[in-house]
Amino acid sequence: MKKKNVIGAIVMAGLLVVSVPLGVNRSFDRLREDAMDSYYYDGTGYAIYQGIDMREDAANNLLTVARRYVEKNPGLDPYIGDLEYRVKYLENLYDFQGFEQEVEANRLLGEAAQALYEQLETVELSEKDEKYPRQLIAEIESEQDKIERSSYNDSAREFNEKLAQSPTKPLTKLMGISPMGVFGGEK
């Protein structure tokens, strides 16, 4: 009778050892999925990926304006190159794990667009082009504001807090569960 109890205890312990990591993984997967859903469409119907697309479009338009003046103003060239690189990188980025890379790429696109805009402010633009840089940087900033106010960020912060406070934190790292990126504000 004792042999059966020992075997039963060993089997039970083995099942517990296996079930805890699986349970932790499933719980965090559900939380991550909820946050990711709000990336695509949050409670207000806003989609962060569309906001990023609009920022990329405005940045490309800013590049179009800047390229018209690079011949007479070769100092624009490194700023154009930097923004081109940032736009292409963000366009080709597929970061479905937690959007951490996308958060950083989006931030860097904003910085590069701002730097090019500031350089264009020092260049004599045609009357036709004069208004565009200001409008385009305003559009880039406006979309960033919408991105930062998206409920996705609240969901991602909640996920990150639960991950950080999890009593099974060593287990989550071992299982490859990483924090989610937050667009704007604290990370």
C-alpha atoms as an extended CHARMM CRD file, in Angstrom:
* protein
*
       187  EXT
         1         1  MET       CA              0.0000000000        0.0000000000        0.0000000000  PROA      1               0.0000000000
         2         2  LYS       CA              2.8620000000        2.3790000000        0.8030000000  PROA      2               0.0000000000
         3         3  LYS       CA              4.4900000000        1.7650000000       -2.5800000000  PROA      3               0.0000000000
         4         4  LYS       CA              1.2990000000        2.9310000000       -4.3540000000  PROA      4               0.0000000000
         5         5  ASN       CA              1.1720000000        6.0770000000       -2.2010000000  PROA      5               0.0000000000
         6         6  VAL       CA              4.7920000000        6.9140000000       -3.0030000000  PROA      6               0.0000000000
         7         7  ILE       CA              4.2240000000        6.3840000000       -6.7170000000  PROA      7               0.0000000000
         8         8  GLY       CA              1.0290000000        8.4600000000       -6.5460000000  PROA      8               0.0000000000
         9         9  ALA       CA              2.8670000000       11.2640000000       -4.7410000000  PROA      9               0.0000000000
        10        10  ILE       CA              5.6560000000       11.2260000000       -7.3260000000  PROA      10              0.0000000000
        11        11  VAL       CA              3.1480000000       11.3300000000      -10.1810000000  PROA      11              0.0000000000
        12        12  MET       CA              1.2360000000       14.1620000000       -8.4800000000  PROA      12              0.0000000000
        13        13  ALA       CA              4.4420000000       16.1340000000       -7.8910000000  PROA      13              0.0000000000
        14        14  GLY       CA              5.4430000000       15.6160000000      -11.5230000000  PROA      14              0.0000000000
        15        15  LEU       CA              2.0580000000       16.8660000000      -12.7170000000  PROA      15              0.0000000000
        16        16  LEU       CA              2.3440000000       19.9510000000      -10.5110000000  PROA      16              0.0000000000
        17        17  VAL       CA              5.8460000000       20.6690000000      -11.7970000000  PROA      17              0.0000000000
        18        18  VAL       CA              4.5460000000       20.5100000000      -15.3710000000  PROA      18              0.0000000000
        19        19  SER       CA              1.2510000000       22.3340000000      -14.7870000000  PROA      19              0.0000000000
        20        20  VAL       CA              2.6700000000       25.4450000000      -13.0960000000  PROA      20              0.0000000000
        21        21  PRO       CA              4.8000000000       26.5630000000      -16.0830000000  PROA      21              0.0000000000
        22        22  LEU       CA              1.9900000000       25.7300000000      -18.4870000000  PROA      22              0.0000000000
        23        23  GLY       CA             -0.5060000000       27.7040000000      -16.4130000000  PROA      23              0.0000000000
        24        24  VAL       CA              1.8130000000       30.6830000000      -16.1320000000  PROA      24              0.0000000000
        25        25  ASN       CA              2.4860000000       30.6030000000      -19.8610000000  PROA      25              0.0000000000
        26        26  ARG       CA             -1.2290000000       30.3990000000      -20.7340000000  PROA      26              0.0000000000
        27        27  SER       CA             -2.1180000000       33.2530000000      -18.3660000000  PROA      27              0.0000000000
        28        28  PHE       CA              0.4960000000       35.5630000000      -19.8180000000  PROA      28              0.0000000000
        29        29  ASP       CA             -0.3880000000       34.4930000000      -23.3580000000  PROA      29              0.0000000000
        30        30  ARG       CA             -3.9910000000       35.5670000000      -22.7470000000  PROA      30              0.0000000000
        31        31  LEU       CA             -2.9160000000       38.9140000000      -21.2890000000  PROA      31              0.0000000000
        32        32  ARG       CA             -0.5140000000       39.4950000000      -24.1950000000  PROA      32              0.0000000000
        33        33  GLU       CA             -3.2290000000       38.6010000000      -26.6900000000  PROA      33              0.0000000000
        34        34  ASP       CA             -5.6240000000       41.1200000000      -25.1270000000  PROA      34              0.0000000000
        35        35  ALA       CA             -3.0010000000       43.8530000000      -25.3480000000  PROA      35              0.0000000000
        36        36  MET       CA             -2.1320000000       42.9200000000      -28.9250000000  PROA      36              0.0000000000
        37        37  ASP       CA             -5.7900000000       43.0820000000      -29.9090000000  PROA      37              0.0000000000
        38        38  SER       CA             -5.9050000000       46.6920000000      -28.7410000000  PROA      38              0.0000000000
        39        39  TYR       CA             -2.8060000000       47.4230000000      -30.8520000000  PROA      39              0.0000000000
        40        40  TYR       CA             -4.8490000000       46.5590000000      -33.9220000000  PROA      40              0.0000000000
        41        41  TYR       CA             -8.0480000000       48.2530000000      -32.7370000000  PROA      41              0.0000000000
        42        42  ASP       CA             -8.4010000000       49.7420000000      -29.2900000000  PROA      42              0.0000000000
        43        43  GLY       CA            -11.6010000000       50.5840000000      -27.4520000000  PROA      43              0.0000000000
        44        44  THR       CA            -12.0980000000       53.7310000000      -29.5290000000  PROA      44              0.0000000000
        45        45  GLY       CA            -11.5220000000       52.0080000000      -32.8630000000  PROA      45              0.0000000000
        46        46  TYR       CA             -8.0370000000       53.4970000000      -33.2530000000  PROA      46              0.0000000000
        47        47  ALA       CA             -5.3090000000       51.2270000000      -34.6070000000  PROA      47              0.0000000000
        48        48  ILE       CA             -1.7070000000       51.9680000000      -33.7030000000  PROA      48              0.0000000000
        49        49  TYR       CA             -0.4110000000       50.3200000000      -36.8650000000  PROA      49              0.0000000000
        50        50  GLN       CA             -2.4870000000       52.7750000000      -38.9280000000  PROA      50              0.0000000000
        51        51  GLY       CA             -1.0840000000       55.6870000000      -36.9320000000  PROA      51              0.0000000000
        52        52  ILE       CA              2.4370000000       54.4380000000      -37.6080000000  PROA      52              0.0000000000
        53        53  ASP       CA              1.5910000000       54.1160000000      -41.3180000000  PROA      53              0.0000000000
        54        54  MET       CA              0.4010000000       57.7300000000      -41.3140000000  PROA      54              0.0000000000
        55        55  ARG       CA              3.6350000000       58.8370000000      -39.6170000000  PROA      55              0.0000000000
        56        56  GLU       CA              5.6260000000       56.9630000000      -42.2760000000  PROA      56              0.0000000000
        57        57  ASP       CA              3.6030000000       58.6300000000      -45.0590000000  PROA      57              0.0000000000
        58        58  ALA       CA              4.1200000000       62.1020000000      -43.5880000000  PROA      58              0.0000000000
        59        59  ALA       CA              7.8480000000       61.3780000000      -43.1600000000  PROA      59              0.0000000000
        60        60  ASN       CA              8.0640000000       60.2730000000      -46.8050000000  PROA      60              0.0000000000
        61        61  ASN       CA              6.3580000000       63.5170000000      -47.8520000000  PROA      61              0.0000000000
        62        62  LEU       CA              8.8480000000       65.4850000000      -45.7400000000  PROA      62              0.0000000000
        63        63  LEU       CA             11.6310000000       63.6380000000      -47.5450000000  PROA      63              0.0000000000
        64        64  THR       CA             10.1230000000       64.5670000000      -50.9150000000  PROA      64              0.0000000000
        65        65  VAL       CA             10.1960000000       68.2580000000      -49.9740000000  PROA      65              0.0000000000
        66        66  ALA       CA             13.7390000000       68.0410000000      -48.5800000000  PROA      66              0.0000000000
        67        67  ARG       CA             15.1160000000       66.2930000000      -51.6770000000  PROA      67              0.0000000000
        68        68  ARG       CA             14.1550000000       69.3140000000      -53.7920000000  PROA      68              0.0000000000
        69        69  TYR       CA             16.6770000000       71.4050000000      -51.8590000000  PROA      69              0.0000000000
        70        70  VAL       CA             19.5610000000       69.0170000000      -51.2390000000  PROA      70              0.0000000000
        71        71  GLU       CA             21.5050000000       70.1420000000      -54.3310000000  PROA      71              0.0000000000
        72        72  LYS       CA             21.7310000000       73.7370000000      -53.0830000000  PROA      72              0.0000000000
        73        73  ASN       CA             21.9330000000       72.6220000000      -49.4430000000  PROA      73              0.0000000000
        74        74  PRO       CA             24.1500000000       69.5210000000      -49.2160000000  PROA      74              0.0000000000
        75        75  GLY       CA             23.9670000000       69.7120000000      -45.4160000000  PROA      75              0.0000000000
        76        76  LEU       CA             20.4750000000       68.2280000000      -45.6910000000  PROA      76              0.0000000000
        77        77  ASP       CA             21.8240000000       64.9830000000      -47.1020000000  PROA      77              0.0000000000
        78        78  PRO       CA             22.7080000000       63.2040000000      -43.8050000000  PROA      78              0.0000000000
        79        79  TYR       CA             19.3260000000       64.1700000000      -42.3240000000  PROA      79              0.0000000000
        80        80  ILE       CA             17.5390000000       62.8700000000      -45.4070000000  PROA      80              0.0000000000
        81        81  GLY       CA             19.5440000000       59.6470000000      -45.2770000000  PROA      81              0.0000000000
        82        82  ASP       CA             18.7730000000       59.1460000000      -41.5950000000  PROA      82              0.0000000000
        83        83  LEU       CA             15.0420000000       59.6680000000      -42.0450000000  PROA      83              0.0000000000
        84        84  GLU       CA             14.9670000000       57.4290000000      -45.1420000000  PROA      84              0.0000000000
        85        85  TYR       CA             16.6480000000       54.6840000000      -43.1480000000  PROA      85              0.0000000000
        86        86  ARG       CA             14.2390000000       55.0940000000      -40.2080000000  PROA      86              0.0000000000
        87        87  VAL       CA             11.1660000000       54.9940000000      -42.4620000000  PROA      87              0.0000000000
        88        88  LYS       CA             12.3470000000       51.8980000000      -44.3460000000  PROA      88              0.0000000000
        89        89  TYR       CA             13.3210000000       50.1310000000      -41.1330000000  PROA      89              0.0000000000
        90        90  LEU       CA              9.9170000000       50.7810000000      -39.5650000000  PROA      90              0.0000000000
        91        91  GLU       CA              8.0740000000       49.7850000000      -42.7500000000  PROA      91              0.0000000000
        92        92  ASN       CA              9.8770000000       46.4450000000      -42.8860000000  PROA      92              0.0000000000
        93        93  LEU       CA              9.7270000000       45.6520000000      -39.1900000000  PROA      93              0.0000000000
        94        94  TYR       CA              7.5720000000       42.7250000000      -38.1250000000  PROA      94              0.0000000000
        95        95  ASP       CA              7.6100000000       42.7540000000      -34.3420000000  PROA      95              0.0000000000
        96        96  PHE       CA              4.6690000000       40.6110000000      -33.2650000000  PROA      96              0.0000000000
        97        97  GLN       CA              6.1920000000       39.4400000000      -30.0020000000  PROA      97              0.0000000000
        98        98  GLY       CA              5.6190000000       42.5450000000      -27.9070000000  PROA      98              0.0000000000
        99        99  PHE       CA              6.1780000000       45.5550000000      -30.1490000000  PROA      99              0.0000000000
       100       100  GLU       CA              9.3180000000       46.5900000000      -28.2480000000  PROA      100             0.0000000000
       101       101  GLN       CA             11.3380000000       47.0290000000      -31.4530000000  PROA      101             0.0000000000
       102       102  GLU       CA              8.4630000000       48.8740000000      -33.0950000000  PROA      102             0.0000000000
       103       103  VAL       CA              8.2140000000       51.2820000000      -30.1650000000  PROA      103             0.0000000000
       104       104  GLU       CA             11.9000000000       52.1400000000      -30.5180000000  PROA      104             0.0000000000
       105       105  ALA       CA             11.7780000000       52.3570000000      -34.3330000000  PROA      105             0.0000000000
       106       106  ASN       CA              8.7500000000       54.6570000000      -34.1350000000  PROA      106             0.0000000000
       107       107  ARG       CA             10.5400000000       56.8970000000      -31.6110000000  PROA      107             0.0000000000
       108       108  LEU       CA             13.6430000000       57.0820000000      -33.8020000000  PROA      108             0.0000000000
       109       109  LEU       CA             11.5300000000       57.9490000000      -36.8600000000  PROA      109             0.0000000000
       110       110  GLY       CA             10.0590000000       60.8710000000      -34.9060000000  PROA      110             0.0000000000
       111       111  GLU       CA             13.5100000000       62.0880000000      -33.8810000000  PROA      111             0.0000000000
       112       112  ALA       CA             14.8540000000       61.8580000000      -37.4490000000  PROA      112             0.0000000000
       113       113  ALA       CA             11.8040000000       63.6830000000      -38.8380000000  PROA      113             0.0000000000
       114       114  GLN       CA             12.2110000000       66.4340000000      -36.2310000000  PROA      114             0.0000000000
       115       115  ALA       CA             15.9190000000       66.8120000000      -37.0520000000  PROA      115             0.0000000000
       116       116  LEU       CA             15.1950000000       67.0990000000      -40.7960000000  PROA      116             0.0000000000
       117       117  TYR       CA             12.3840000000       69.5670000000      -40.1190000000  PROA      117             0.0000000000
       118       118  GLU       CA             14.7300000000       71.7480000000      -38.0490000000  PROA      118             0.0000000000
       119       119  GLN       CA             17.2680000000       71.7270000000      -40.8930000000  PROA      119             0.0000000000
       120       120  LEU       CA             14.5800000000       72.6560000000      -43.4130000000  PROA      120             0.0000000000
       121       121  GLU       CA             13.7210000000       75.6450000000      -41.2180000000  PROA      121             0.0000000000
       122       122  THR       CA             17.1850000000       77.0340000000      -42.0250000000  PROA      122             0.0000000000
       123       123  VAL       CA             16.7450000000       76.5690000000      -45.7860000000  PROA      123             0.0000000000
       124       124  GLU       CA             15.0750000000       79.0540000000      -48.0770000000  PROA      124             0.0000000000
       125       125  LEU       CA             12.1210000000       77.1460000000      -49.4710000000  PROA      125             0.0000000000
       126       126  SER       CA              9.9620000000       78.1200000000      -52.3990000000  PROA      126             0.0000000000
       127       127  GLU       CA              6.6770000000       79.8200000000      -51.6150000000  PROA      127             0.0000000000
       128       128  LYS       CA              4.8970000000       76.6430000000      -52.6930000000  PROA      128             0.0000000000
       129       129  ASP       CA              6.9300000000       74.4020000000      -50.3350000000  PROA      129             0.0000000000
       130       130  GLU       CA              7.2020000000       76.8010000000      -47.3900000000  PROA      130             0.0000000000
       131       131  LYS       CA              4.1300000000       75.5080000000      -45.5510000000  PROA      131             0.0000000000
       132       132  TYR       CA              4.6850000000       71.7720000000      -46.0380000000  PROA      132             0.0000000000
       133       133  PRO       CA              7.4460000000       70.9800000000      -43.5140000000  PROA      133             0.0000000000
       134       134  ARG       CA              5.4640000000       72.6000000000      -40.6870000000  PROA      134             0.0000000000
       135       135  GLN       CA              2.2760000000       70.7690000000      -41.6940000000  PROA      135             0.0000000000
       136       136  LEU       CA              4.0500000000       67.4410000000      -42.0540000000  PROA      136             0.0000000000
       137       137  ILE       CA              5.8440000000       67.5940000000      -38.7040000000  PROA      137             0.0000000000
       138       138  ALA       CA              2.5270000000       68.5890000000      -37.0970000000  PROA      138             0.0000000000
       139       139  GLU       CA              0.9200000000       65.5070000000      -38.6580000000  PROA      139             0.0000000000
       140       140  ILE       CA              3.7420000000       63.2830000000      -37.3920000000  PROA      140             0.0000000000
       141       141  GLU       CA              3.3710000000       64.7210000000      -33.8770000000  PROA      141             0.0000000000
       142       142  SER       CA             -0.4240000000       64.4680000000      -33.9580000000  PROA      142             0.0000000000
       143       143  GLU       CA             -0.3190000000       60.7880000000      -34.8620000000  PROA      143             0.0000000000
       144       144  GLN       CA              2.2420000000       60.1630000000      -32.1300000000  PROA      144             0.0000000000
       145       145  ASP       CA             -0.1120000000       61.7960000000      -29.6450000000  PROA      145             0.0000000000
       146       146  LYS       CA             -2.9360000000       59.4870000000      -30.7550000000  PROA      146             0.0000000000
       147       147  ILE       CA             -0.6210000000       56.4780000000      -30.5150000000  PROA      147             0.0000000000
       148       148  GLU       CA              0.4110000000       57.4410000000      -26.9830000000  PROA      148             0.0000000000
       149       149  ARG       CA             -3.2330000000       57.8350000000      -25.8930000000  PROA      149             0.0000000000
       150       150  SER       CA             -4.2700000000       54.4370000000      -27.2850000000  PROA      150             0.0000000000
       151       151  SER       CA             -5.6440000000       51.9640000000      -24.7530000000  PROA      151             0.0000000000
       152       152  TYR       CA             -3.0410000000       49.5020000000      -26.0460000000  PROA      152             0.0000000000
       153       153  ASN       CA             -0.4780000000       51.2880000000      -23.8640000000  PROA      153             0.0000000000
       154       154  ASP       CA             -2.5950000000       50.7590000000      -20.7400000000  PROA      154             0.0000000000
       155       155  SER       CA             -2.9630000000       47.0620000000      -21.6100000000  PROA      155             0.0000000000
       156       156  ALA       CA              0.7840000000       46.7470000000      -22.2380000000  PROA      156             0.0000000000
       157       157  ARG       CA              1.6130000000       48.5000000000      -18.9530000000  PROA      157             0.0000000000
       158       158  GLU       CA             -0.7970000000       46.1860000000      -17.0990000000  PROA      158             0.0000000000
       159       159  PHE       CA              0.8490000000       43.1580000000      -18.7220000000  PROA      159             0.0000000000
       160       160  ASN       CA              4.3200000000       44.4540000000      -17.8060000000  PROA      160             0.0000000000
       161       161  GLU       CA              3.2860000000       45.1340000000      -14.1880000000  PROA      161             0.0000000000
       162       162  LYS       CA              1.8380000000       41.6420000000      -13.7790000000  PROA      162             0.0000000000
       163       163  LEU       CA              4.9430000000       40.1670000000      -15.3470000000  PROA      163             0.0000000000
       164       164  ALA       CA              7.2060000000       42.1430000000      -13.0090000000  PROA      164             0.0000000000
       165       165  GLN       CA              5.1440000000       41.2330000000       -9.9250000000  PROA      165             0.0000000000
       166       166  SER       CA              4.7290000000       37.5860000000      -10.8300000000  PROA      166             0.0000000000
       167       167  PRO       CA              5.9430000000       35.2260000000       -8.1080000000  PROA      167             0.0000000000
       168       168  THR       CA              7.0350000000       32.9640000000      -10.9520000000  PROA      168             0.0000000000
       169       169  LYS       CA              9.2410000000       35.6530000000      -12.5380000000  PROA      169             0.0000000000
       170       170  PRO       CA             12.2750000000       33.3580000000      -12.9310000000  PROA      170             0.0000000000
       171       171  LEU       CA              9.9880000000       30.9110000000      -14.6950000000  PROA      171             0.0000000000
       172       172  THR       CA              8.6470000000       33.5790000000      -17.0680000000  PROA      172             0.0000000000
       173       173  LYS       CA             12.1780000000       34.5310000000      -18.1120000000  PROA      173             0.0000000000
       174       174  LEU       CA             13.0290000000       30.8890000000      -18.6470000000  PROA      174             0.0000000000
       175       175  MET       CA              9.9200000000       30.5050000000      -20.8240000000  PROA      175             0.0000000000
       176       176  GLY       CA             10.8390000000       33.5510000000      -22.9230000000  PROA      176             0.0000000000
       177       177  ILE       CA              7.9760000000       35.7680000000      -21.7650000000  PROA      177             0.0000000000
       178       178  SER       CA              9.2020000000       39.3260000000      -22.2260000000  PROA      178             0.0000000000
       179       179  PRO       CA              7.6580000000       42.7230000000      -21.4670000000  PROA      179             0.0000000000
       180       180  MET       CA              5.5720000000       44.5100000000      -24.0770000000  PROA      180             0.0000000000
       181       181  GLY       CA              6.6060000000       47.7890000000      -25.6490000000  PROA      181             0.0000000000
       182       182  VAL       CA              4.7750000000       50.9460000000      -24.6000000000  PROA      182             0.0000000000
       183       183  PHE       CA              4.4210000000       53.7740000000      -27.1060000000  PROA      183             0.0000000000
       184       184  GLY       CA              5.3280000000       56.9190000000      -25.2010000000  PROA      184             0.0000000000
       185       185  GLY       CA              5.6200000000       57.6600000000      -21.5290000000  PROA      185             0.0000000000
       186       186  GLU       CA              7.3050000000       55.1730000000      -19.2660000000  PROA      186             0.0000000000
       187       187  LYS       CA              8.4280000000       51.8420000000      -20.6640000000  PROA      187             0.0000000000
